[in-house]
PDB file of C-alpha atoms in Angstrom:
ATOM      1  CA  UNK A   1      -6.160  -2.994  11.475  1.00 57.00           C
ATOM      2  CA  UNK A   2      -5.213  -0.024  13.598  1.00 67.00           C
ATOM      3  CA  UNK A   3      -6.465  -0.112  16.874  1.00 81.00           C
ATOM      4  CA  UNK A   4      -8.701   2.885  18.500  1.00 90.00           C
ATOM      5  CA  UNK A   5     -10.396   4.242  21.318  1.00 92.00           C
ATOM      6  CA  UNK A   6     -13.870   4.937  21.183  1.00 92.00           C
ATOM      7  CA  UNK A   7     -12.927   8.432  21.124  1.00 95.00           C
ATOM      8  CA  UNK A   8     -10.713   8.471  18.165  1.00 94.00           C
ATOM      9  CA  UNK A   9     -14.010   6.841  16.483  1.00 94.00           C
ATOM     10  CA  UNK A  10     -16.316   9.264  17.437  1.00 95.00           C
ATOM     11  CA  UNK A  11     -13.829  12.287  16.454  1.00 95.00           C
ATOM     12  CA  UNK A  12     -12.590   9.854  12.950  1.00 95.00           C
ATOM     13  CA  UNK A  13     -16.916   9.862  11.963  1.00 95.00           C
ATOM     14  CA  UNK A  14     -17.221  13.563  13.115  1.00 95.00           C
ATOM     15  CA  UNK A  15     -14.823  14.139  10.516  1.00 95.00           C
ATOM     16  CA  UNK A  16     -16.180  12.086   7.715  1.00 95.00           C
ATOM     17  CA  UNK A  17     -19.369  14.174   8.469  1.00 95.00           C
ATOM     18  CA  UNK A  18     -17.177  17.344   8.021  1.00 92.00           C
ATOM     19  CA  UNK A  19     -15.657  15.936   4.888  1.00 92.00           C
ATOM     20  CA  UNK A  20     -19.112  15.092   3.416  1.00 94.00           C
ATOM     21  CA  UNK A  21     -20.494  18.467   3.880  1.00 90.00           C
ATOM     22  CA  UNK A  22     -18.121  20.959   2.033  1.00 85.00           C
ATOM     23  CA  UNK A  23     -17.640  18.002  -0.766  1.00 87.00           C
ATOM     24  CA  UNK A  24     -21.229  18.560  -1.420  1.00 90.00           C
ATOM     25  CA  UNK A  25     -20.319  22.197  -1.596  1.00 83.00           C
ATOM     26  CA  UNK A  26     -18.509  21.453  -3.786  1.00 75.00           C
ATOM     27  CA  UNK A  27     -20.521  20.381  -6.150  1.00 82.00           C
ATOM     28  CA  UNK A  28     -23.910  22.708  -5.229  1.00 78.00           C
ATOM     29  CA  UNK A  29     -24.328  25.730  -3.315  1.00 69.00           C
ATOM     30  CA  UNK A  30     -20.636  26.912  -2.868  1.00 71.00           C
ATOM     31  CA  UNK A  31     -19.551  26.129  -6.341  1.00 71.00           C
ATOM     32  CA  UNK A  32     -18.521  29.510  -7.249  1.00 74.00           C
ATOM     33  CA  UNK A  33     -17.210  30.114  -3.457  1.00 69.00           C
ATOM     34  CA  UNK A  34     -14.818  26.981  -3.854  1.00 70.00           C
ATOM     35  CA  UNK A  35     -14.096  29.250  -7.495  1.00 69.00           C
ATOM     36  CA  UNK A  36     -13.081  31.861  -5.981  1.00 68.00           C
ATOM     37  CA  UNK A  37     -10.394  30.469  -4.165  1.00 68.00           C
ATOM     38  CA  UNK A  38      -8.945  28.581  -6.166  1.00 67.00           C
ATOM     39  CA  UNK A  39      -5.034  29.291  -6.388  1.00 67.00           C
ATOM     40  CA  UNK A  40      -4.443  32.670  -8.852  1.00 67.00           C
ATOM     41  CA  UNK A  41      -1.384  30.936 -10.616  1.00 68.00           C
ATOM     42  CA  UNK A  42      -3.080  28.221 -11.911  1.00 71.00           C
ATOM     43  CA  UNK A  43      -3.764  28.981 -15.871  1.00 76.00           C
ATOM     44  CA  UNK A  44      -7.482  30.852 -16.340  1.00 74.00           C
ATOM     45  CA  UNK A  45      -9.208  28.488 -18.170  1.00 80.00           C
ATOM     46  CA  UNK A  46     -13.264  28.384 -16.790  1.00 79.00           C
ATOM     47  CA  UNK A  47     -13.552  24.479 -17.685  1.00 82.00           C
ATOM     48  CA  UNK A  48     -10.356  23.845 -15.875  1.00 82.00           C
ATOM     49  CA  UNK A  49     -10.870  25.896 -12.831  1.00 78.00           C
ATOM     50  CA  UNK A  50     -14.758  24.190 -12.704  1.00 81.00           C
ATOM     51  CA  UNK A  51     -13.075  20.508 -12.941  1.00 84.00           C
ATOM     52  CA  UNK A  52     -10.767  20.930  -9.898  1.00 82.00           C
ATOM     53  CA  UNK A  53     -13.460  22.482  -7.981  1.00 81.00           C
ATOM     54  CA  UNK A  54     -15.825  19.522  -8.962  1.00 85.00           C
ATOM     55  CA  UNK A  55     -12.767  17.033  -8.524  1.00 87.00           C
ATOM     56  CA  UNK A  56     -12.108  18.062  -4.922  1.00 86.00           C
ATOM     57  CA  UNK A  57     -15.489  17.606  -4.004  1.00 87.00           C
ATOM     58  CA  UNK A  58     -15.889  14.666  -5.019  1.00 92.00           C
ATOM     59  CA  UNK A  59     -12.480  13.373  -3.597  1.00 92.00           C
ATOM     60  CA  UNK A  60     -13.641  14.998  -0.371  1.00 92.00           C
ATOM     61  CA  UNK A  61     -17.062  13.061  -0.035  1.00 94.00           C
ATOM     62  CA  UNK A  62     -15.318   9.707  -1.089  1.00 95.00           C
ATOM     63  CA  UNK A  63     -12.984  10.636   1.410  1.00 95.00           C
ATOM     64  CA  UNK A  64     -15.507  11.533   4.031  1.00 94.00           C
ATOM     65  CA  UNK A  65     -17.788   8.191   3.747  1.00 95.00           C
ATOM     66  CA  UNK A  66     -14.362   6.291   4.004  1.00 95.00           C
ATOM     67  CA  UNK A  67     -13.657   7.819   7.245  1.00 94.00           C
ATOM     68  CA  UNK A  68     -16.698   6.627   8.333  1.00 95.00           C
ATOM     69  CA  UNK A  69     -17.267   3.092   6.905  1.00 94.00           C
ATOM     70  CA  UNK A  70     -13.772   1.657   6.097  1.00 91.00           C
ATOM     71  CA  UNK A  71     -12.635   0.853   9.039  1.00 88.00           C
ATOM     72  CA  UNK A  72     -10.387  -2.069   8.366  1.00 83.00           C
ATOM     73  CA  UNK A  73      -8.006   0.267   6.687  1.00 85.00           C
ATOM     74  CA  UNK A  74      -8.565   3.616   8.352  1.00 92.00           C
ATOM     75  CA  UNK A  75      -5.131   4.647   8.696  1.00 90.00           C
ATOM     76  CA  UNK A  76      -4.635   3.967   5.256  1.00 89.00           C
ATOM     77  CA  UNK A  77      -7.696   6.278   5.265  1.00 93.00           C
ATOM     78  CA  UNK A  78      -6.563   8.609   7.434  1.00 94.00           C
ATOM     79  CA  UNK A  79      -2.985   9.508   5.737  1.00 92.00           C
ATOM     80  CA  UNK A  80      -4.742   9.710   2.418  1.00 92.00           C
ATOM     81  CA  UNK A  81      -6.860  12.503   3.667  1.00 94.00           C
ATOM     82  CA  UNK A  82      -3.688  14.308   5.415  1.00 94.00           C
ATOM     83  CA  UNK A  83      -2.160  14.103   2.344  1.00 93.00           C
ATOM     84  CA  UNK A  84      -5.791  15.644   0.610  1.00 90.00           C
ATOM     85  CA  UNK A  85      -5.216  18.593   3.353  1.00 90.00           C
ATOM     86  CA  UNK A  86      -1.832  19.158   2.076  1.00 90.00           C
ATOM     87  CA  UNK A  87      -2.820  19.326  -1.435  1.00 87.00           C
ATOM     88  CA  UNK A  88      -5.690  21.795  -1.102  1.00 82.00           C
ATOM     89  CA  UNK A  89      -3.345  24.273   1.039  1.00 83.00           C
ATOM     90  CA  UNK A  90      -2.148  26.418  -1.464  1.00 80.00           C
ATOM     91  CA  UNK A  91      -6.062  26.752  -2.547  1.00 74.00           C
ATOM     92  CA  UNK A  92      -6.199  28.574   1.322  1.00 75.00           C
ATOM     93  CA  UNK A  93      -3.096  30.206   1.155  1.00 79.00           C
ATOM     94  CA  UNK A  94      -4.693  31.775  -2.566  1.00 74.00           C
ATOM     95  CA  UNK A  95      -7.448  33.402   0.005  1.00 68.00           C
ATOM     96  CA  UNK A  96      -5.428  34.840   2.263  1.00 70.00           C
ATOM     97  CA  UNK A  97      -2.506  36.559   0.289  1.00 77.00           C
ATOM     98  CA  UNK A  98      -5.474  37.508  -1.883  1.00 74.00           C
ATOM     99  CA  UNK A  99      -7.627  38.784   0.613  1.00 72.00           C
ATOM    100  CA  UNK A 100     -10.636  36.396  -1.089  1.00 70.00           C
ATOM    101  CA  UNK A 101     -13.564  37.000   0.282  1.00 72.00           C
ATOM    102  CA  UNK A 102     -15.211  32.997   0.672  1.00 64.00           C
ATOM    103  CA  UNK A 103     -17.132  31.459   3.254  1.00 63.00           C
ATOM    104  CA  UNK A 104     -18.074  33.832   5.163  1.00 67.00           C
ATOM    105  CA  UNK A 105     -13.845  34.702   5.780  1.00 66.00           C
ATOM    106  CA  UNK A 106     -14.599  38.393   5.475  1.00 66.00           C
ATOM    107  CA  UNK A 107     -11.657  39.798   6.928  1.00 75.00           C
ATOM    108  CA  UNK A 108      -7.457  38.622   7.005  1.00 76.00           C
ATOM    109  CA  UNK A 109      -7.921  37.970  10.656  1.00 79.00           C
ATOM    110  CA  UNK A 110     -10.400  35.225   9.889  1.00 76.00           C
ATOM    111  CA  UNK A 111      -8.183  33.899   6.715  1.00 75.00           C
ATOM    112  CA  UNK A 112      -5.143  33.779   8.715  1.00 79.00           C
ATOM    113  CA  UNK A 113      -6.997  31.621  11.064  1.00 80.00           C
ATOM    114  CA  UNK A 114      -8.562  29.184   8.611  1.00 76.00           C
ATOM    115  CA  UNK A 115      -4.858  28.814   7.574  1.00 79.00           C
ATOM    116  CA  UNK A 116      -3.638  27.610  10.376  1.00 82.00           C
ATOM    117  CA  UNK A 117      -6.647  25.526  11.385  1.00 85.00           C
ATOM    118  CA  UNK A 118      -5.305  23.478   8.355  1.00 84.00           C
ATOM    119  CA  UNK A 119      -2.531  21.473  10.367  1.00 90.00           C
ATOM    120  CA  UNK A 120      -4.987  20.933  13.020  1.00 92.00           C
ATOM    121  CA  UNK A 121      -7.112  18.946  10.582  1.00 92.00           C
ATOM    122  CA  UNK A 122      -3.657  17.389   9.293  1.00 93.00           C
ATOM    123  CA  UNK A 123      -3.323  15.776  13.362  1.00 95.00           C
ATOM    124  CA  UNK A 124      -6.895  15.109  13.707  1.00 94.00           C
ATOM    125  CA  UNK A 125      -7.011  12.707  10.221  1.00 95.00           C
ATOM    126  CA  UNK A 126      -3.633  11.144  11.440  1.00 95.00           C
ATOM    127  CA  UNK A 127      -5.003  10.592  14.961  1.00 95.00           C
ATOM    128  CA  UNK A 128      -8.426   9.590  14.931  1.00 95.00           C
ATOM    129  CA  UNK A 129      -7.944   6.762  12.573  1.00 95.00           C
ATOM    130  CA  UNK A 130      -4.879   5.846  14.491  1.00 93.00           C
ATOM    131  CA  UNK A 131      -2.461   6.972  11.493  1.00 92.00           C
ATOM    132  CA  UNK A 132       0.097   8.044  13.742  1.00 93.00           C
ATOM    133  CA  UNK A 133       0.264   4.864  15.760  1.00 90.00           C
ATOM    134  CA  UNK A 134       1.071   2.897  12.197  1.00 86.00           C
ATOM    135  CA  UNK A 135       3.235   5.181  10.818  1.00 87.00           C
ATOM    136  CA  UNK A 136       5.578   4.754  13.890  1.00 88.00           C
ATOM    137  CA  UNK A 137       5.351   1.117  13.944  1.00 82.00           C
ATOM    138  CA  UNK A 138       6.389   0.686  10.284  1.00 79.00           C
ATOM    139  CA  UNK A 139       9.024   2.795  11.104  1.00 82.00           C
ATOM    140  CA  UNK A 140      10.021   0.454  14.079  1.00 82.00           C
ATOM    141  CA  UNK A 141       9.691  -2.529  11.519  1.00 77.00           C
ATOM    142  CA  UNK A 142      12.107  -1.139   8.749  1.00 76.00           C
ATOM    143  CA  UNK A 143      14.525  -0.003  11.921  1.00 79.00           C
ATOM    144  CA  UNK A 144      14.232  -3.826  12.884  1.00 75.00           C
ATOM    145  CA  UNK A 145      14.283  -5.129   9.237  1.00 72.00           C
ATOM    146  CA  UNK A 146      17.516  -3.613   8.740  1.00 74.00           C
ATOM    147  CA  UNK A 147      19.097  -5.599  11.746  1.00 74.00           C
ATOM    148  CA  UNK A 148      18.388  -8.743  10.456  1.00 86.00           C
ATOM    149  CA  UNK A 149      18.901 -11.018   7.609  1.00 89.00           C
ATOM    150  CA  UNK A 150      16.793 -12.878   5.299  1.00 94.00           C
ATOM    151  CA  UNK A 151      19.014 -16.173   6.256  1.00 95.00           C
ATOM    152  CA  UNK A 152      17.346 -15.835   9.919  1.00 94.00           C
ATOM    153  CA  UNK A 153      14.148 -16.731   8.624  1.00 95.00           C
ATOM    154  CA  UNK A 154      12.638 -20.483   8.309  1.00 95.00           C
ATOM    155  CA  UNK A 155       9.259 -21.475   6.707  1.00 96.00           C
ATOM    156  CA  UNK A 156       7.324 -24.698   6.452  1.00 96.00           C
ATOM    157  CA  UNK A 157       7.690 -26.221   2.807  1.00 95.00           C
ATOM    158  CA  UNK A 158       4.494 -27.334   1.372  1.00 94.00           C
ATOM    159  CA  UNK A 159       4.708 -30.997   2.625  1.00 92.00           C
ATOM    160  CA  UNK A 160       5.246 -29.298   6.649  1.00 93.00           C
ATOM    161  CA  UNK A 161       8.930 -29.712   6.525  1.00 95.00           C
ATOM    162  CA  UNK A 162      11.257 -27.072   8.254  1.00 96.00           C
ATOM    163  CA  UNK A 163      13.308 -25.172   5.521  1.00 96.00           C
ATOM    164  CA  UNK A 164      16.124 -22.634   6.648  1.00 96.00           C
ATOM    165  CA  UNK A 165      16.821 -19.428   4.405  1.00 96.00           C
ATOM    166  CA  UNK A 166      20.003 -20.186   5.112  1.00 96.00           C
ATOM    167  CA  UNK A 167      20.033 -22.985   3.284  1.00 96.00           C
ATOM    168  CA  UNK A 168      19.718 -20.676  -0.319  1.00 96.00           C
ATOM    169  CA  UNK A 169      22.574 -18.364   0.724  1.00 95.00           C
ATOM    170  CA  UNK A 170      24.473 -17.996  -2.366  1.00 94.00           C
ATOM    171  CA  UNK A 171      21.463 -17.840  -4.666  1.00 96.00           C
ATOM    172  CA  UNK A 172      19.502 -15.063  -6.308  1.00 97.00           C
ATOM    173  CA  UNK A 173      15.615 -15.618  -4.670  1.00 97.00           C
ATOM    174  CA  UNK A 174      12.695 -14.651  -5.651  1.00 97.00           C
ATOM    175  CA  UNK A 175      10.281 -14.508  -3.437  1.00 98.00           C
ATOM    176  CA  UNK A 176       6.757 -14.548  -4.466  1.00 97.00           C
ATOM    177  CA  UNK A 177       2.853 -15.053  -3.161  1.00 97.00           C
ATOM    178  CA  UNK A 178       1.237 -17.289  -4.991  1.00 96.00           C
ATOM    179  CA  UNK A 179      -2.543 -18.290  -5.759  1.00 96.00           C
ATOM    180  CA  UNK A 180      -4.605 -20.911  -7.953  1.00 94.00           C
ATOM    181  CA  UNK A 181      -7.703 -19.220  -8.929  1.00 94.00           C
ATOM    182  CA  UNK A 182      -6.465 -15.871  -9.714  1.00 95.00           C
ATOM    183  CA  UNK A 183      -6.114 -14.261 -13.475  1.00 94.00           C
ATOM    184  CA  UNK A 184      -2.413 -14.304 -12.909  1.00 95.00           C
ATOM    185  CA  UNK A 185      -2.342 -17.943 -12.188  1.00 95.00           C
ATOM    186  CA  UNK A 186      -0.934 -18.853 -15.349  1.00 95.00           C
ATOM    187  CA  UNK A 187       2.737 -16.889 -14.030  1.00 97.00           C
ATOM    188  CA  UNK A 188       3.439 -19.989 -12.699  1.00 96.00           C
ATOM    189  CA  UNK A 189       3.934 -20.681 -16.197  1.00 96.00           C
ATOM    190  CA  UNK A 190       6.803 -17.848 -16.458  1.00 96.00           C
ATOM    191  CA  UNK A 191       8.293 -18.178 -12.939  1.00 96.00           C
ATOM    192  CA  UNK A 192       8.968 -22.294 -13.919  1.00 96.00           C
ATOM    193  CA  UNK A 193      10.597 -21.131 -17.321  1.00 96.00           C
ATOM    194  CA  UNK A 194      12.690 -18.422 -15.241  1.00 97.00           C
ATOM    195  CA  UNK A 195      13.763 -21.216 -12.595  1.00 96.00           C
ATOM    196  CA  UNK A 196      14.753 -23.834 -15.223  1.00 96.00           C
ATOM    197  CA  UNK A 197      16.624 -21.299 -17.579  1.00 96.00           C
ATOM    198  CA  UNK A 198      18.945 -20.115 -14.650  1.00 96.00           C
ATOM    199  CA  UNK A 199      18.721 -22.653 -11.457  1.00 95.00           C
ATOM    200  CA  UNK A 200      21.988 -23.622 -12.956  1.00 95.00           C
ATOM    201  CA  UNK A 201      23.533 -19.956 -12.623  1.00 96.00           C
ATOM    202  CA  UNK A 202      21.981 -19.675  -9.097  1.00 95.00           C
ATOM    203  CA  UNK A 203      18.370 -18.587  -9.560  1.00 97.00           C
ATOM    204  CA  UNK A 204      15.572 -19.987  -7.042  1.00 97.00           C
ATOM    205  CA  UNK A 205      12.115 -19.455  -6.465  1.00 97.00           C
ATOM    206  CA  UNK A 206      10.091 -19.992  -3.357  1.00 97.00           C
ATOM    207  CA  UNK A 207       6.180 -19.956  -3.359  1.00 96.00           C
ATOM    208  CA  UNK A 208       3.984 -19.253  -0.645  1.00 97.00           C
ATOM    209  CA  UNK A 209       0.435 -19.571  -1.378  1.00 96.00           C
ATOM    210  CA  UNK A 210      -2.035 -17.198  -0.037  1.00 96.00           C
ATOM    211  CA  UNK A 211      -5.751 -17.225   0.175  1.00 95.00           C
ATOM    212  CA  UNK A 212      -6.073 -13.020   1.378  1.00 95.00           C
ATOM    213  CA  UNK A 213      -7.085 -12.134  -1.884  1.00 94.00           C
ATOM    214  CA  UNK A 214     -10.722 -12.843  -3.242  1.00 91.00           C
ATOM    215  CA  UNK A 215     -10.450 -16.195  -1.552  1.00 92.00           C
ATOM    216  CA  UNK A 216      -8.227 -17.759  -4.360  1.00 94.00           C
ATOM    217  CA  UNK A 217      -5.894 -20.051  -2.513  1.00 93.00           C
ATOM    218  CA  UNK A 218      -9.025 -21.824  -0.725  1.00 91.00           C
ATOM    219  CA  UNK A 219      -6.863 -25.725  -1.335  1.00 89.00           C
ATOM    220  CA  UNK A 220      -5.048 -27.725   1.302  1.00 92.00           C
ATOM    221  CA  UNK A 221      -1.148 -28.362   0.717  1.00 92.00           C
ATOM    222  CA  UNK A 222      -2.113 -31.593  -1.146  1.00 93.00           C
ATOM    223  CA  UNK A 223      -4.457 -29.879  -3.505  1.00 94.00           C
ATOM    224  CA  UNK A 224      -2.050 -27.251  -4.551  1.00 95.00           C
ATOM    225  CA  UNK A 225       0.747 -29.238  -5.043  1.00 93.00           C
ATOM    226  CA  UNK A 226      -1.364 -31.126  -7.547  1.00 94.00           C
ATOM    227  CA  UNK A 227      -2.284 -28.501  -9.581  1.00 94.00           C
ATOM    228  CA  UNK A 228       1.154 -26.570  -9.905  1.00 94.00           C
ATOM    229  CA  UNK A 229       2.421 -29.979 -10.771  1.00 91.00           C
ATOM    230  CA  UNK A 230      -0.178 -30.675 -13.076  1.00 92.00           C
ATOM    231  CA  UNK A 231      -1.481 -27.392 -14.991  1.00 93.00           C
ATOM    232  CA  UNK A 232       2.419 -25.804 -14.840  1.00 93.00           C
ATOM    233  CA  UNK A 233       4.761 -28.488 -13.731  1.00 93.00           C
ATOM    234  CA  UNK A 234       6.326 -26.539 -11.118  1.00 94.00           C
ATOM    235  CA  UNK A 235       9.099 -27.940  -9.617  1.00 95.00           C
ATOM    236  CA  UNK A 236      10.617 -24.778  -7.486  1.00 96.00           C
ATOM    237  CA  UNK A 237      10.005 -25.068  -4.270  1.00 95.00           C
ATOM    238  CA  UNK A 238       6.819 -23.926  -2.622  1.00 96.00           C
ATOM    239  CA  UNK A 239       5.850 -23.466   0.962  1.00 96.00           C
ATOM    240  CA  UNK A 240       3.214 -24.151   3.397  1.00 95.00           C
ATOM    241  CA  UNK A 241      -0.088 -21.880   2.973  1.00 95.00           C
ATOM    242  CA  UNK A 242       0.598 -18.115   4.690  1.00 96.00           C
ATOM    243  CA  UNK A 243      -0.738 -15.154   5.315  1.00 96.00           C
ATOM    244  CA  UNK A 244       1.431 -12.098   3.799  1.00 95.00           C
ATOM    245  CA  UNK A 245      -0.947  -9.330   5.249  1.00 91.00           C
ATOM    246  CA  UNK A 246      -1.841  -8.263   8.864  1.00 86.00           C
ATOM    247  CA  UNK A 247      -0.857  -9.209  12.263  1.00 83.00           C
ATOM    248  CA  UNK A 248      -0.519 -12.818  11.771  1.00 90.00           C
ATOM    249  CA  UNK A 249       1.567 -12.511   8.578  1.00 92.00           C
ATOM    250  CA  UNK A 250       4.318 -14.653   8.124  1.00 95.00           C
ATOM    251  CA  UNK A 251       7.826 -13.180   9.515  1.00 94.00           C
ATOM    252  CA  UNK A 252       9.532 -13.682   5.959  1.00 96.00           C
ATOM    253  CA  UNK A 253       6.773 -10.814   4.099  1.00 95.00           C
ATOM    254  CA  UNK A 254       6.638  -8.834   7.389  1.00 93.00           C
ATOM    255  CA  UNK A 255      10.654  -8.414   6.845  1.00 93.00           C
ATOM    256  CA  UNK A 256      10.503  -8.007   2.795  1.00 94.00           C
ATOM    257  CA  UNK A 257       7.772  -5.493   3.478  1.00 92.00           C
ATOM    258  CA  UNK A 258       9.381  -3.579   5.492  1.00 89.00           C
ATOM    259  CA  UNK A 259      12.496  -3.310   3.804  1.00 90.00           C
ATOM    260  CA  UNK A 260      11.089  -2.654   0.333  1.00 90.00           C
ATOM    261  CA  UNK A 261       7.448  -0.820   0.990  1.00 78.00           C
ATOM    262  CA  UNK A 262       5.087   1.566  -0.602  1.00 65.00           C
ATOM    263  CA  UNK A 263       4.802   5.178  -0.119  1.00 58.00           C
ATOM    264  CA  UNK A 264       1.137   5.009   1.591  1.00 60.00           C
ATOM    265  CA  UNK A 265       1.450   1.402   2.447  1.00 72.00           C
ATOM    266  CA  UNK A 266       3.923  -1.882   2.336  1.00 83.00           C
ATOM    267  CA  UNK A 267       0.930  -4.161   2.265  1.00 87.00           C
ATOM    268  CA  UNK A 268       1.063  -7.089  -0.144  1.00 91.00           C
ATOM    269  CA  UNK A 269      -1.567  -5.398  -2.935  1.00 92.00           C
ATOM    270  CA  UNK A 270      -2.481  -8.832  -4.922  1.00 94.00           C
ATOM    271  CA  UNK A 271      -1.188 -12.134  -5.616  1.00 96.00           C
ATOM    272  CA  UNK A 272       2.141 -12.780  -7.462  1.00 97.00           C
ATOM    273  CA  UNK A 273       4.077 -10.024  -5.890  1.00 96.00           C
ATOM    274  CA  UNK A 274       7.554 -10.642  -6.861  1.00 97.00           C
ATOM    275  CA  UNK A 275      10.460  -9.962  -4.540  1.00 96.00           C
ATOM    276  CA  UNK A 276      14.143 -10.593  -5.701  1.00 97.00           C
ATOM    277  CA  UNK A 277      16.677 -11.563  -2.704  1.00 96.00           C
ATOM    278  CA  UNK A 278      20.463 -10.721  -3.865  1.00 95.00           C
ATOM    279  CA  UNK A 279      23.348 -13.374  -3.198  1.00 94.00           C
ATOM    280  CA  UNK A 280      23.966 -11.682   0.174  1.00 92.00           C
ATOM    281  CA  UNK A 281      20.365 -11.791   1.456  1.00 92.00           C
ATOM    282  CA  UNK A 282      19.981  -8.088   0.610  1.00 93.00           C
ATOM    283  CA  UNK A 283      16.228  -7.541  -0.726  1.00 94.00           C
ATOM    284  CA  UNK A 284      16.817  -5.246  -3.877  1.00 95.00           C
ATOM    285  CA  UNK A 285      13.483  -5.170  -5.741  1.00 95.00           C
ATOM    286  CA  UNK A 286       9.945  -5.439  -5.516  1.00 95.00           C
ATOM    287  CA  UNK A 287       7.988  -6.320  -9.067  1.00 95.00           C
ATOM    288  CA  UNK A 288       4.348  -5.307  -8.698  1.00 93.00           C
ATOM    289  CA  UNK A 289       1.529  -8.358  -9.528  1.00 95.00           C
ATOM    290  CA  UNK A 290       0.802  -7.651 -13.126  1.00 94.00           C
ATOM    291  CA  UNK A 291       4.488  -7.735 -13.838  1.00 95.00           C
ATOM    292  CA  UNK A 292       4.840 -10.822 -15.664  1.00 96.00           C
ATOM    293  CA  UNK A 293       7.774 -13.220 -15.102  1.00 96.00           C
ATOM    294  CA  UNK A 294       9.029 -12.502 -18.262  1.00 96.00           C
ATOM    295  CA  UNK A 295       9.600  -9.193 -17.513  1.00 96.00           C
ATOM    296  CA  UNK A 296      11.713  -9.793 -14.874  1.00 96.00           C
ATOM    297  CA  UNK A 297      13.986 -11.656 -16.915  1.00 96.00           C
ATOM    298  CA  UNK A 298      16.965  -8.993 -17.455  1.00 96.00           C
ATOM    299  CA  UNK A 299      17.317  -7.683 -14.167  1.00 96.00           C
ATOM    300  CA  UNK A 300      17.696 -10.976 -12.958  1.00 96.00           C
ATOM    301  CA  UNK A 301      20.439 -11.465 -15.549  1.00 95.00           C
ATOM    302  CA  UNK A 302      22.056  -8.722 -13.900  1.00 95.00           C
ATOM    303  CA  UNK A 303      22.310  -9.943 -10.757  1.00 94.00           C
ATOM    304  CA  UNK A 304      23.666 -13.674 -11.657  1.00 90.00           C
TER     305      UNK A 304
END
């Protein structure tokens, strides 16, 4: 979670409050204003035109009450809604070149000034939810992920043993979160038939369970072992019980996060996130949770 100052909070619920206000607009008493300036080049279909309006509005109050009450992820938060401001800026541009009269913005002196207010609200949504401060320190991690190699790393195996990266340079690895109470559980299933088919050509896959997710890795070391063993007779190697999200996760996701991350955020999104490791320790691909195993089976041909 971001850190910031009382300020920032204070400014970040102010504009929730803001957001809330015109999104009821929206949908109410300045329907036909929000109409009105919507963008000219847009095709003129009534149904369409009323379903963007409507859309907005109710993007901007979900918006809005997210300012104010998700504050775990309030950068997160924050860039979504600069993103939001981008969006609707043609919509204000449209008033001005047009001269629309809307909200009171009876002259061009007044719609030139809206206009640029718009990058003002751009720095406000990026600082008051401390957006700026995370954006510059996951560009500091992928500067410092690209310095380093996945062979530097070391993680506790599942029994509290030491294991060096190093010790798979060579190999293709896959990389992967892992979790026994989840609906995806049962890709332990594919990721055992993946390792067995190709361990021989170079393949291996390391699991690190995680309980960050809906609580579904709540088992010691002993009790997972057992039921990989058991329910999916896993016998690739699996690690010692991590965290793959926030502060305190472990140096190994930190590093494939940073070197293969989202667009609004690197964060691990559920369990079974898959990442292949090429035979030079490069990370080269990131397979989302619902991909199954199987599905990974041809690129990882590839890279044998």
């Amino acid at each position: 979670m971001s850190k910031t100052s009382g300020l920032q909070n204070i400014f970040r619920i102010l504009l929730g409050v803001m957001m809330i206000l015109p999104g009821i607009g929206h949908l109410t008493f300045q329907r036909t204003e929000f109409l009105a300036q919507v963008p000219s080049w847009l095709p003129d279909n009534p149904a369409l035109l009323d379903f963007i309006v409507v859309a907005s509005g109710i993007v901007e109050i979900l918006l809005g009450l997210a300012l104010i009450f998700v504050t775990k992820h309030k950068a997160k938060v924050g860039i979504a809604l600069a993103i939001f401001y981008v969006l609707v800026f043609p919509g204000n541009l449209s008033q001005y070149t047009n001269g629309i009269d809307a909200f009171g913005l009876d002259t061009d002196l007044k719609r030139l000034i809206r206009l640029f207010f718009q990058p003002i609200l751009i720095l406000w949504a990026l600082w008051s939810t401390g957006a700026i401060t995370y954006l510059k320190h996951r560009r500091k991690e992928k500067r410092e992920a690209k310095s380093i190699s996945f062979y530097e790393f070391e993680a506790l195996d599942i029994s509290g043993k030491p294991v060096q990266m190093e010790s798979f340079r060579g190999k293709l690895v896959v990389v992967v979160n892992t979790a026994s109470k989840c609906g995806l559980t049962p890709q332990y299933e594919g990721l055992e038939t993946l390792y067995q088919k190709y361990k021989s050509q170079g393949l291996v896959i390391l699991g690190f369970p995680c309980n960050q997710f809906g609580n579904q890795e709540p088992g010691d070391a002993e009790t997972i072992t057992e039921f990989c063993q058991l329910n999916y007779g896993v016998t690739f190697p699996m690690f010692f019980k991590i965290n793959v999200n926030g502060e305190d996760a472990h140096p190994i996701f930190k590093f494939l996060k940073a070197r293969l991350g989202g667009i609004l955020s690197s964060d691990i999104k559920w369990n079974f996130t898959k990442f292949i490791i090429d035979r030079n320790g490069t990370p080269i691909k990131r397979f989302a949770p619902f991909t199954k195993p199987e599905a990974m089976e041809e690129f990882i041909k590839s890279q044998l």
